[in-house]
Amino acid sequence: MDTNYFEFYDLPETFQPDEAALKRQYYALSREYHPDFHATASAERQQEILNLATLNTNAYRTLSDPDLRMAYILGRHGLLEEGKQELPSDFLMEVMELNEQIMELEFEPDPEAAKRVEDEVNALTQTLDAGIEPVLAGYPGLPTDARPQALRQVQTYYLKKRYLLRIRESLTKFAARS
């Protein structure tokens, strides 16, 4: 990743940015880098403006979406590299039963069982969200040497959340058959 989106917007790296400041920066740069305002510029400058306008759009799209923002921050710190992502074994054991119940739904559709699994996934998600909230909120105030530990906690949360999303998608697929 070349350009740091937070630096591009002159904002601190955070999982919970000031949404109004983010939007202000986006609109200000959208006006500044709008190609129509540079129609008489040289071809090189027009290409540069187009690149900056694209960067602005990509930065805003990424930083305004909590999941994309989290993945972006983790990626910038090298925590989403293939093969370096492991879920804790206690979590995998916890969701093993959910996976088994979903496999049973594949062969024997049961709306009530699907609802129970969905409720369990929702409860797990709520517990995860509540547990990570203080880490996300406190991240900007952490000293530099304490950030790697917080980032590892966020990484684990992110991977668990993605796993639960896959379970939810499987559940939706099998529930649609019943």
XYZ file of N, CA and C in Angstrom:
534
model
N 0.847 -1.163 0.000
C 0.000 0.000 0.000
C 0.892 1.225 0.000
N 0.699 2.058 -0.960
C 1.561 3.210 -1.112
C 1.142 4.369 -0.225
N -0.027 4.908 -0.471
C -0.474 6.093 0.237
C -1.216 5.708 1.506
N -0.858 6.374 2.590
C -1.551 6.182 3.855
C -2.803 7.057 3.817
N -3.975 6.447 3.811
C -5.222 7.189 3.710
C -5.417 8.157 4.877
N -4.964 7.765 6.067
C -5.102 8.663 7.209
C -4.250 9.909 7.012
N -3.027 9.719 6.546
C -2.167 10.872 6.269
C -2.740 11.709 5.131
N -3.287 11.060 4.125
C -3.889 11.763 2.997
C -4.977 12.722 3.483
N -5.745 12.302 4.475
C -6.806 13.135 5.034
C -6.348 13.944 6.254
N -5.076 13.827 6.600
C -4.529 14.537 7.762
C -5.306 14.177 9.032
N -5.562 12.878 9.189
C -6.272 12.363 10.349
C -5.391 11.327 11.054
N -5.550 11.177 12.363
C -4.775 10.138 13.057
C -5.297 8.746 12.709
N -4.409 7.755 12.763
C -4.842 6.370 12.530
C -5.717 5.947 13.694
N -6.934 5.569 13.371
C -7.883 5.168 14.399
C -8.935 4.254 13.794
N -9.469 3.381 14.641
C -10.541 2.494 14.204
C -11.893 3.207 14.256
N -11.938 4.335 14.963
C -13.185 5.082 15.110
C -12.936 6.557 14.792
N -12.752 6.867 13.509
C -12.452 8.255 13.149
C -13.648 9.184 13.351
N -13.351 10.455 13.419
C -14.374 11.488 13.472
C -15.036 11.498 12.089
N -16.260 10.969 12.013
C -16.954 10.821 10.727
C -17.157 12.167 10.028
N -17.456 13.202 10.809
C -17.684 14.520 10.211
C -16.388 15.062 9.611
N -15.267 14.891 10.299
C -13.976 15.361 9.782
C -13.595 14.575 8.530
N -13.852 13.292 8.548
C -13.563 12.451 7.390
C -14.362 12.928 6.175
N -15.638 13.164 6.390
C -16.504 13.617 5.298
C -16.085 15.003 4.808
N -15.717 15.898 5.739
C -15.253 17.239 5.346
C -14.027 17.156 4.455
N -13.069 16.321 4.848
C -11.844 16.163 4.067
C -12.157 15.596 2.682
N -13.034 14.625 2.646
C -13.412 14.017 1.370
C -14.018 15.058 0.428
N -14.976 15.824 0.934
C -15.630 16.823 0.076
C -14.673 17.939 -0.326
N -13.815 18.355 0.589
C -12.846 19.407 0.250
C -11.913 18.927 -0.857
N -11.419 17.710 -0.737
C -10.512 17.183 -1.757
C -11.255 16.841 -3.047
N -12.525 16.491 -2.929
C -13.327 16.230 -4.136
C -13.435 17.496 -4.971
N -13.628 18.621 -4.302
C -13.690 19.894 -5.027
C -12.314 20.246 -5.601
N -11.280 20.085 -4.779
C -9.922 20.447 -5.208
C -9.454 19.605 -6.393
N -9.801 18.321 -6.380
C -9.304 17.406 -7.413
C -10.345 17.065 -8.473
N -11.401 17.867 -8.561
C -12.410 17.580 -9.574
C -11.817 17.862 -10.954
N -11.850 16.886 -11.857
C -11.236 17.048 -13.183
C -11.749 18.256 -13.980
N -13.010 18.635 -13.783
C -13.552 19.773 -14.534
C -12.819 21.079 -14.230
N -12.269 21.192 -13.025
C -11.563 22.425 -12.650
C -10.147 22.477 -13.213
N -9.734 21.397 -13.843
C -8.367 21.310 -14.362
C -8.358 20.978 -15.856
N -9.438 21.328 -16.523
C -9.596 20.982 -17.942
C -8.558 21.658 -18.833
N -8.039 22.813 -18.418
C -7.059 23.521 -19.245
C -5.622 23.207 -18.847
N -5.458 22.347 -17.851
C -4.114 21.984 -17.408
C -3.458 21.052 -18.432
N -2.174 20.848 -18.269
C -1.449 19.945 -19.167
C -1.978 18.514 -18.997
N -1.694 17.693 -19.979
C -2.147 16.291 -19.923
C -1.584 15.585 -18.692
N -0.335 15.890 -18.362
C 0.286 15.269 -17.179
C -0.437 15.692 -15.905
N -0.752 16.988 -15.802
C -1.441 17.502 -14.607
C -2.857 16.937 -14.538
N -3.525 16.812 -15.682
C -4.860 16.223 -15.683
C -4.818 14.784 -15.195
N -3.799 14.029 -15.611
C -3.654 12.644 -15.148
C -3.373 12.606 -13.647
N -2.548 13.519 -13.179
C -2.241 13.607 -11.744
C -3.516 13.914 -10.946
N -4.309 14.845 -11.441
C -5.570 15.200 -10.772
C -6.517 14.003 -10.768
N -6.598 13.305 -11.875
C -7.450 12.116 -11.951
C -6.991 11.066 -10.935
N -5.678 10.872 -10.832
C -5.135 9.924 -9.855
C -5.473 10.351 -8.423
N -5.361 11.657 -8.144
C -5.687 12.156 -6.801
C -7.182 12.035 -6.512
N -8.016 12.270 -7.514
C -9.460 12.116 -7.336
C -9.809 10.654 -7.042
N -9.147 9.744 -7.751
C -9.362 8.315 -7.512
C -8.887 7.919 -6.116
N -7.731 8.422 -5.737
C -7.199 8.159 -4.388
C -8.173 8.668 -3.334
N -8.715 9.851 -3.539
C -9.675 10.426 -2.598
C -10.905 9.530 -2.461
N -11.424 9.064 -3.583
C -12.600 8.191 -3.556
C -12.287 6.882 -2.837
N -11.148 6.283 -3.163
C -10.761 5.016 -2.523
C -10.530 5.199 -1.030
N -9.891 6.292 -0.661
C -9.626 6.558 0.757
C -10.936 6.716 1.519
N -11.842 7.493 0.974
C -13.114 7.714 1.666
C -13.924 6.420 1.754
N -13.973 5.682 0.657
C -14.717 4.419 0.647
C -14.163 3.478 1.727
N -12.857 3.427 1.853
C -12.229 2.536 2.822
C -12.418 3.026 4.255
N -12.122 4.278 4.499
C -12.149 4.786 5.874
C -13.555 5.019 6.410
N -14.546 5.156 5.527
C -15.913 5.383 6.003
C -16.642 4.081 6.333
N -16.094 2.946 5.948
C -16.706 1.643 6.227
C -15.923 0.962 7.350
N -16.559 0.668 8.491
C -15.822 0.112 9.632
C -15.043 -1.177 9.320
N -15.640 -2.080 8.544
C -14.951 -3.336 8.233
C -13.776 -3.110 7.285
N -13.988 -2.295 6.258
C -12.890 -1.994 5.329
C -11.770 -1.233 6.043
N -12.159 -0.318 6.923
C -11.178 0.458 7.686
C -10.331 -0.470 8.570
N -10.992 -1.402 9.238
C -10.278 -2.333 10.109
C -9.308 -3.185 9.292
N -9.778 -3.707 8.169
C -8.909 -4.512 7.305
C -7.747 -3.663 6.785
N -8.017 -2.418 6.449
C -6.976 -1.511 5.947
C -5.889 -1.292 7.003
N -6.299 -0.991 8.226
C -5.323 -0.752 9.298
C -4.523 -2.018 9.568
N -5.197 -3.135 9.673
C -4.483 -4.397 9.922
C -3.524 -4.704 8.774
N -3.963 -4.473 7.552
C -3.111 -4.703 6.388
C -1.883 -3.808 6.396
N -2.063 -2.563 6.776
C -0.925 -1.625 6.833
C 0.125 -2.095 7.835
N -0.312 -2.835 8.834
C 0.612 -3.327 9.862
C 1.019 -4.783 9.617
N 0.723 -5.299 8.428
C 1.146 -6.645 8.054
C 0.432 -7.762 8.781
N -0.784 -7.501 9.260
C -1.494 -8.507 10.042
C -2.587 -9.249 9.269
N -2.651 -9.040 7.970
C -3.620 -9.785 7.167
C -2.939 -10.534 6.030
N -1.675 -10.854 6.223
C -0.942 -11.586 5.198
C -1.381 -13.041 5.192
N -1.518 -13.592 3.990
C -1.935 -14.993 3.846
C -0.986 -15.907 4.624
N -1.555 -16.891 5.280
C -0.764 -17.871 5.997
C -0.337 -17.430 7.382
N -0.599 -16.176 7.737
C -0.199 -15.682 9.056
C -1.422 -15.385 9.914
N -2.539 -15.985 9.546
C -3.781 -15.715 10.261
C -4.278 -16.998 10.901
N -4.275 -17.014 12.205
C -4.753 -18.199 12.906
C -5.814 -17.800 13.909
N -6.875 -18.579 13.926
C -7.906 -18.364 14.928
C -7.544 -19.158 16.177
N -7.856 -18.630 17.340
C -7.580 -19.369 18.575
C -8.352 -20.685 18.601
N -7.706 -21.722 19.114
C -8.341 -23.043 19.122
C -9.606 -23.067 19.980
N -9.659 -22.276 21.053
C -10.864 -22.272 21.889
C -12.064 -21.720 21.101
N -11.819 -20.752 20.239
C -12.897 -20.218 19.404
C -13.353 -21.279 18.403
N -12.398 -21.954 17.781
C -12.748 -22.994 16.802
C -13.550 -24.111 17.454
N -13.194 -24.450 18.681
C -13.966 -25.480 19.403
C -15.381 -24.967 19.689
N -15.464 -23.696 20.025
C -16.756 -23.091 20.340
C -17.697 -23.103 19.130
N -17.153 -22.864 17.953
C -18.006 -22.795 16.762
C -18.139 -24.136 16.041
N -17.392 -25.141 16.494
C -17.476 -26.454 15.853
C -18.909 -26.988 15.910
N -19.548 -26.824 17.046
C -20.923 -27.306 17.185
C -21.859 -26.557 16.235
N -21.627 -25.253 16.063
C -22.441 -24.491 15.116
C -22.274 -25.030 13.704
N -21.030 -25.317 13.335
C -20.770 -25.873 12.002
C -21.459 -27.224 11.826
N -21.435 -28.047 12.863
C -22.099 -29.354 12.784
C -23.602 -29.186 12.619
N -24.168 -28.226 13.347
C -25.607 -27.982 13.235
C -25.971 -27.494 11.832
N -25.106 -26.691 11.251
C -25.357 -26.204 9.890
C -25.276 -27.353 8.885
N -24.325 -28.261 9.086
C -24.235 -29.424 8.187
C -25.490 -30.278 8.296
N -26.028 -30.405 9.505
C -27.270 -31.156 9.671
C -28.420 -30.471 8.934
N -28.416 -29.145 8.963
C -29.469 -28.401 8.255
C -29.411 -28.637 6.750
N -28.216 -28.917 6.255
C -28.070 -29.181 4.826
C -28.851 -30.432 4.427
N -28.841 -31.418 5.310
C -29.518 -32.678 5.003
C -30.945 -32.724 5.526
N -31.192 -32.026 6.636
C -32.535 -31.996 7.219
C -32.901 -30.556 7.547
N -33.449 -29.827 6.588
C -33.836 -28.437 6.852
C -34.829 -28.342 8.006
N -34.578 -27.433 8.906
C -35.422 -27.240 10.081
C -35.371 -25.765 10.457
N -36.439 -25.012 10.162
C -36.428 -23.580 10.440
C -36.162 -23.235 11.908
N -36.667 -24.047 12.825
C -36.439 -23.774 14.250
C -34.970 -23.966 14.614
N -34.353 -25.014 14.100
C -32.927 -25.249 14.360
C -32.093 -24.134 13.724
N -32.477 -23.710 12.540
C -31.760 -22.614 11.872
C -31.855 -21.346 12.706
N -33.015 -21.093 13.278
C -33.201 -19.903 14.126
C -32.331 -19.992 15.376
N -32.217 -21.170 15.968
C -31.372 -21.340 17.163
C -29.903 -21.060 16.823
N -29.449 -21.585 15.683
C -28.068 -21.348 15.260
C -27.853 -19.855 15.006
N -28.805 -19.238 14.341
C -28.700 -17.803 14.066
C -28.614 -17.007 15.369
N -29.424 -17.374 16.343
C -29.386 -16.693 17.641
C -28.029 -16.866 18.321
N -27.454 -18.068 18.223
C -26.136 -18.313 18.814
C -25.056 -17.482 18.125
N -25.126 -17.402 16.800
C -24.161 -16.601 16.038
C -24.305 -15.130 16.420
N -25.542 -14.657 16.546
C -25.770 -13.266 16.942
C -25.221 -12.989 18.337
N -25.435 -13.924 19.262
C -24.928 -13.743 20.625
C -23.398 -13.715 20.634
N -22.780 -14.620 19.878
C -21.314 -14.613 19.779
C -20.799 -13.301 19.200
N -21.466 -12.812 18.176
C -21.071 -11.563 17.534
C -21.190 -10.397 18.511
N -22.281 -10.353 19.257
C -22.470 -9.274 20.231
C -21.397 -9.320 21.321
N -21.047 -10.512 21.771
C -20.002 -10.657 22.780
C -18.660 -10.187 22.234
N -18.362 -10.576 20.989
C -17.119 -10.133 20.349
C -17.073 -8.610 20.232
N -18.173 -8.032 19.744
C -18.233 -6.581 19.558
C -18.036 -5.842 20.883
N -18.700 -6.318 21.929
C -18.576 -5.670 23.238
C -17.155 -5.797 23.780
N -16.514 -6.933 23.532
C -15.159 -7.149 24.036
C -14.105 -6.307 23.340
N -14.302 -6.003 22.069
C -13.283 -5.259 21.318
C -13.489 -3.755 21.412
N -14.673 -3.318 21.766
C -14.991 -1.885 21.787
C -13.982 -1.048 22.583
N -13.596 -1.452 23.802
C -12.621 -0.632 24.537
C -11.254 -0.560 23.836
N -10.878 -1.625 23.154
C -9.597 -1.635 22.426
C -9.659 -0.661 21.265
N -10.752 -0.706 20.515
C -10.911 0.189 19.374
C -10.950 1.648 19.816
N -11.689 1.909 20.881
C -11.834 3.281 21.367
C -10.520 3.812 21.944
N -9.751 2.947 22.591
C -8.524 3.392 23.243
C -7.296 3.399 22.359
N -7.390 2.824 21.177
C -6.224 2.683 20.293
C -5.486 3.991 20.018
N -6.175 5.078 19.654
C -5.434 6.307 19.329
C -4.598 6.845 20.496
N -5.029 6.590 21.716
C -4.320 7.109 22.876
C -3.202 6.218 23.379
N -3.012 5.071 22.758
C -1.974 4.146 23.220
C -0.589 4.637 22.829
N 0.388 4.409 23.705
C 1.768 4.685 23.299
C 2.163 3.740 22.160
N 3.095 4.160 21.350
C 3.494 3.388 20.172
C 3.855 1.952 20.518
N 4.547 1.730 21.630
C 4.982 0.371 21.976
C 3.835 -0.527 22.439
N 2.693 0.047 22.779
C 1.541 -0.756 23.208
C 0.597 -1.078 22.046
N 0.773 -0.413 20.935
C -0.130 -0.623 19.801
C -0.059 -2.020 19.188
N 1.124 -2.640 19.073
C 1.144 -3.986 18.474
C 0.245 -4.988 19.198
N 0.207 -4.929 20.524
C -0.656 -5.850 21.271
C -2.127 -5.559 20.964
N -2.493 -4.289 20.913
C -3.882 -3.931 20.584
C -4.219 -4.378 19.167
N -3.287 -4.200 18.247
C -3.521 -4.617 16.864
C -3.712 -6.126 16.763
N -2.982 -6.893 17.566
C -3.173 -8.354 17.557
C -4.568 -8.710 18.081
N -5.030 -7.967 19.085
C -6.383 -8.208 19.598
C -7.413 -7.892 18.505
N -7.212 -6.795 17.797
C -8.127 -6.421 16.720
C -8.064 -7.457 15.600
N -6.871 -7.952 15.312
C -6.715 -8.970 14.277
C -7.536 -10.218 14.640
N -7.421 -10.670 15.878
C -8.163 -11.849 16.321
C -9.664 -11.591 16.213
N -10.084 -10.421 16.653
C -11.495 -10.049 16.541
C -11.946 -10.083 15.082
N -11.160 -9.467 14.207
C -11.498 -9.379 12.786
C -11.629 -10.772 12.174
N -10.704 -11.660 12.483
C -10.749 -13.017 11.938
C -11.950 -13.793 12.472
N -12.236 -13.626 13.756
C -13.412 -14.287 14.332
C -14.693 -13.762 13.683
N -14.754 -12.455 13.495
C -15.941 -11.849 12.899
C -16.141 -12.354 11.470
N -15.052 -12.441 10.709
C -15.156 -12.970 9.345
C -15.605 -14.428 9.356
N -15.117 -15.223 10.297
C -15.512 -16.619 10.408
C -17.009 -16.720 10.706
N -17.474 -15.885 11.637
C -18.899 -15.892 11.968
C -19.739 -15.430 10.781
N -19.212 -14.533 9.982
C -19.910 -14.097 8.776
C -20.060 -15.265 7.797
N -19.018 -16.080 7.657
C -19.110 -17.258 6.783
C -20.150 -18.251 7.315
N -20.190 -18.408 8.634
C -21.210 -19.286 9.225
C -22.598 -18.732 8.921
N -22.746 -17.429 9.073
C -24.035 -16.783 8.802
C -24.439 -16.973 7.334
N -23.468 -16.861 6.421
C -23.764 -17.059 4.997
C -24.182 -18.502 4.723
N -23.493 -19.460 5.343
C -23.882 -20.868 5.178
C -25.275 -21.103 5.718
N -25.539 -20.535 6.850
C -26.851 -20.677 7.467
C -27.951 -20.108 6.579
N -27.687 -18.965 5.994
C -28.658 -18.330 5.095
C -28.915 -19.215 3.883
N -27.849 -19.802 3.366
C -27.962 -20.668 2.189
C -28.830 -21.893 2.510
N -28.566 -22.517 3.647
C -29.314 -23.728 3.984
C -30.725 -23.392 4.465
N -30.886 -22.262 5.122
C -32.209 -21.861 5.604
C -33.111 -21.534 4.415
N -32.539 -21.040 3.342
C -33.329 -20.702 2.157
C -33.915 -21.956 1.520
N -33.281 -23.073 1.732
C -33.780 -24.335 1.146
C -34.976 -24.883 1.908
N -35.086 -24.497 3.180
C -36.167 -25.084 3.991
C -37.483 -24.367 3.811
